[in-house]
């Protein structure tokens, strides 16, 4: 997967400019996170996502995740926001 390399605000701006879906993937060390990351790293998923999403990966234990969770309620491992 070609993950966005900047910050969440930069990723949001990129998604807005390109009219793409903004995806935040919260990744931890648990089995569910490993399965999720395996899916995102699959070649066919990466290829399909390349032209329709701006995806950023955030470590579940990071300050970035804590800050993001204050804005968005995290009820699962992935949060998808369509920014118009």
PDB file of C-alpha atoms in Angstrom:
ATOM      1  CA  UNK A   1       0.000   0.000   0.000  1.00  0.00           C
ATOM      2  CA  UNK A   2       1.223   3.461  -0.788  1.00  0.00           C
ATOM      3  CA  UNK A   3       0.556   5.198   2.523  1.00  0.00           C
ATOM      4  CA  UNK A   4       0.353   8.991   2.673  1.00  0.00           C
ATOM      5  CA  UNK A   5       3.638  10.210   4.121  1.00  0.00           C
ATOM      6  CA  UNK A   6       2.513  13.486   5.730  1.00  0.00           C
ATOM      7  CA  UNK A   7       0.328  14.509   8.632  1.00  0.00           C
ATOM      8  CA  UNK A   8      -3.414  13.917   8.987  1.00  0.00           C
ATOM      9  CA  UNK A   9      -4.234  17.555   8.048  1.00  0.00           C
ATOM     10  CA  UNK A  10      -2.036  17.232   4.950  1.00  0.00           C
ATOM     11  CA  UNK A  11      -3.756  13.962   4.035  1.00  0.00           C
ATOM     12  CA  UNK A  12      -7.173  15.581   4.451  1.00  0.00           C
ATOM     13  CA  UNK A  13      -6.127  18.460   2.197  1.00  0.00           C
ATOM     14  CA  UNK A  14      -4.786  16.033  -0.405  1.00  0.00           C
ATOM     15  CA  UNK A  15      -8.063  14.083  -0.355  1.00  0.00           C
ATOM     16  CA  UNK A  16     -10.055  17.305  -0.727  1.00  0.00           C
ATOM     17  CA  UNK A  17      -7.933  18.572  -3.615  1.00  0.00           C
ATOM     18  CA  UNK A  18      -8.148  15.261  -5.454  1.00  0.00           C
ATOM     19  CA  UNK A  19     -11.808  14.536  -4.509  1.00  0.00           C
ATOM     20  CA  UNK A  20     -10.822  11.200  -2.967  1.00  0.00           C
ATOM     21  CA  UNK A  21     -11.916   9.331   0.149  1.00  0.00           C
ATOM     22  CA  UNK A  22      -9.738   9.938   3.223  1.00  0.00           C
ATOM     23  CA  UNK A  23      -8.900   6.727   5.107  1.00  0.00           C
ATOM     24  CA  UNK A  24      -7.216   6.469   8.487  1.00  0.00           C
ATOM     25  CA  UNK A  25      -6.047   2.976   9.403  1.00  0.00           C
ATOM     26  CA  UNK A  26      -5.335   2.547  13.117  1.00  0.00           C
ATOM     27  CA  UNK A  27      -2.814  -0.275  13.467  1.00  0.00           C
ATOM     28  CA  UNK A  28      -1.843  -2.028  16.671  1.00  0.00           C
ATOM     29  CA  UNK A  29      -0.053  -5.213  17.653  1.00  0.00           C
ATOM     30  CA  UNK A  30      -3.185  -7.345  18.054  1.00  0.00           C
ATOM     31  CA  UNK A  31      -4.298 -10.069  15.652  1.00  0.00           C
ATOM     32  CA  UNK A  32      -7.148  -7.993  14.201  1.00  0.00           C
ATOM     33  CA  UNK A  33      -4.712  -5.207  13.287  1.00  0.00           C
ATOM     34  CA  UNK A  34      -2.317  -7.697  11.693  1.00  0.00           C
ATOM     35  CA  UNK A  35      -5.138  -9.110   9.553  1.00  0.00           C
ATOM     36  CA  UNK A  36      -6.253  -5.608   8.587  1.00  0.00           C
ATOM     37  CA  UNK A  37      -2.722  -4.570   7.587  1.00  0.00           C
ATOM     38  CA  UNK A  38      -2.298  -7.791   5.618  1.00  0.00           C
ATOM     39  CA  UNK A  39      -5.389  -6.900   3.611  1.00  0.00           C
ATOM     40  CA  UNK A  40      -4.151  -3.369   2.909  1.00  0.00           C
ATOM     41  CA  UNK A  41      -0.761  -4.720   1.791  1.00  0.00           C
ATOM     42  CA  UNK A  42      -2.376  -7.126  -0.699  1.00  0.00           C
ATOM     43  CA  UNK A  43      -1.372  -6.094  -4.220  1.00  0.00           C
ATOM     44  CA  UNK A  44      -4.900  -6.024  -5.610  1.00  0.00           C
ATOM     45  CA  UNK A  45      -6.164  -3.900  -2.697  1.00  0.00           C
ATOM     46  CA  UNK A  46      -3.250  -1.476  -3.041  1.00  0.00           C
ATOM     47  CA  UNK A  47      -3.852  -1.131  -6.752  1.00  0.00           C
ATOM     48  CA  UNK A  48      -7.587  -0.592  -6.343  1.00  0.00           C
ATOM     49  CA  UNK A  49      -7.113   1.966  -3.561  1.00  0.00           C
ATOM     50  CA  UNK A  50      -4.452   3.938  -5.391  1.00  0.00           C
ATOM     51  CA  UNK A  51      -6.899   6.006  -7.436  1.00  0.00           C
ATOM     52  CA  UNK A  52      -9.768   6.382  -4.992  1.00  0.00           C
ATOM     53  CA  UNK A  53      -8.359   6.973  -1.495  1.00  0.00           C
ATOM     54  CA  UNK A  54      -5.753   8.915   0.420  1.00  0.00           C
ATOM     55  CA  UNK A  55      -4.783   6.466   3.157  1.00  0.00           C
ATOM     56  CA  UNK A  56      -2.731   7.161   6.242  1.00  0.00           C
ATOM     57  CA  UNK A  57      -1.575   4.564   8.766  1.00  0.00           C
ATOM     58  CA  UNK A  58      -1.483   5.556  12.439  1.00  0.00           C
ATOM     59  CA  UNK A  59       0.007   3.511  15.276  1.00  0.00           C
ATOM     60  CA  UNK A  60      -2.642   2.757  17.899  1.00  0.00           C
ATOM     61  CA  UNK A  61      -0.268   3.787  20.705  1.00  0.00           C
ATOM     62  CA  UNK A  62       0.880   7.054  19.142  1.00  0.00           C
ATOM     63  CA  UNK A  63       0.090  10.628  20.149  1.00  0.00           C
ATOM     64  CA  UNK A  64      -1.346  11.105  16.662  1.00  0.00           C
ATOM     65  CA  UNK A  65      -3.901   8.368  17.344  1.00  0.00           C
ATOM     66  CA  UNK A  66      -4.863   9.939  20.669  1.00  0.00           C
ATOM     67  CA  UNK A  67      -5.324  13.341  19.007  1.00  0.00           C
ATOM     68  CA  UNK A  68      -7.306  11.868  16.110  1.00  0.00           C
ATOM     69  CA  UNK A  69      -9.547   9.888  18.454  1.00  0.00           C
ATOM     70  CA  UNK A  70     -10.532  13.150  20.158  1.00  0.00           C
ATOM     71  CA  UNK A  71     -11.970  14.312  16.831  1.00  0.00           C
ATOM     72  CA  UNK A  72     -13.427  11.040  15.545  1.00  0.00           C
ATOM     73  CA  UNK A  73     -14.985   8.330  17.650  1.00  0.00           C
ATOM     74  CA  UNK A  74     -12.952   5.182  17.027  1.00  0.00           C
ATOM     75  CA  UNK A  75     -15.227   2.197  17.278  1.00  0.00           C
ATOM     76  CA  UNK A  76     -13.206  -0.119  15.050  1.00  0.00           C
ATOM     77  CA  UNK A  77      -9.785  -0.391  13.412  1.00  0.00           C
ATOM     78  CA  UNK A  78     -10.560   1.769  10.414  1.00  0.00           C
ATOM     79  CA  UNK A  79     -12.203   5.122  10.008  1.00  0.00           C
ATOM     80  CA  UNK A  80     -13.212   6.199   6.500  1.00  0.00           C
ATOM     81  CA  UNK A  81     -14.154   9.794   5.878  1.00  0.00           C
ATOM     82  CA  UNK A  82     -15.325  11.098   2.527  1.00  0.00           C
ATOM     83  CA  UNK A  83     -14.153  14.685   2.331  1.00  0.00           C
ATOM     84  CA  UNK A  84     -16.064  16.774  -0.220  1.00  0.00           C
TER      85      UNK A  84
END
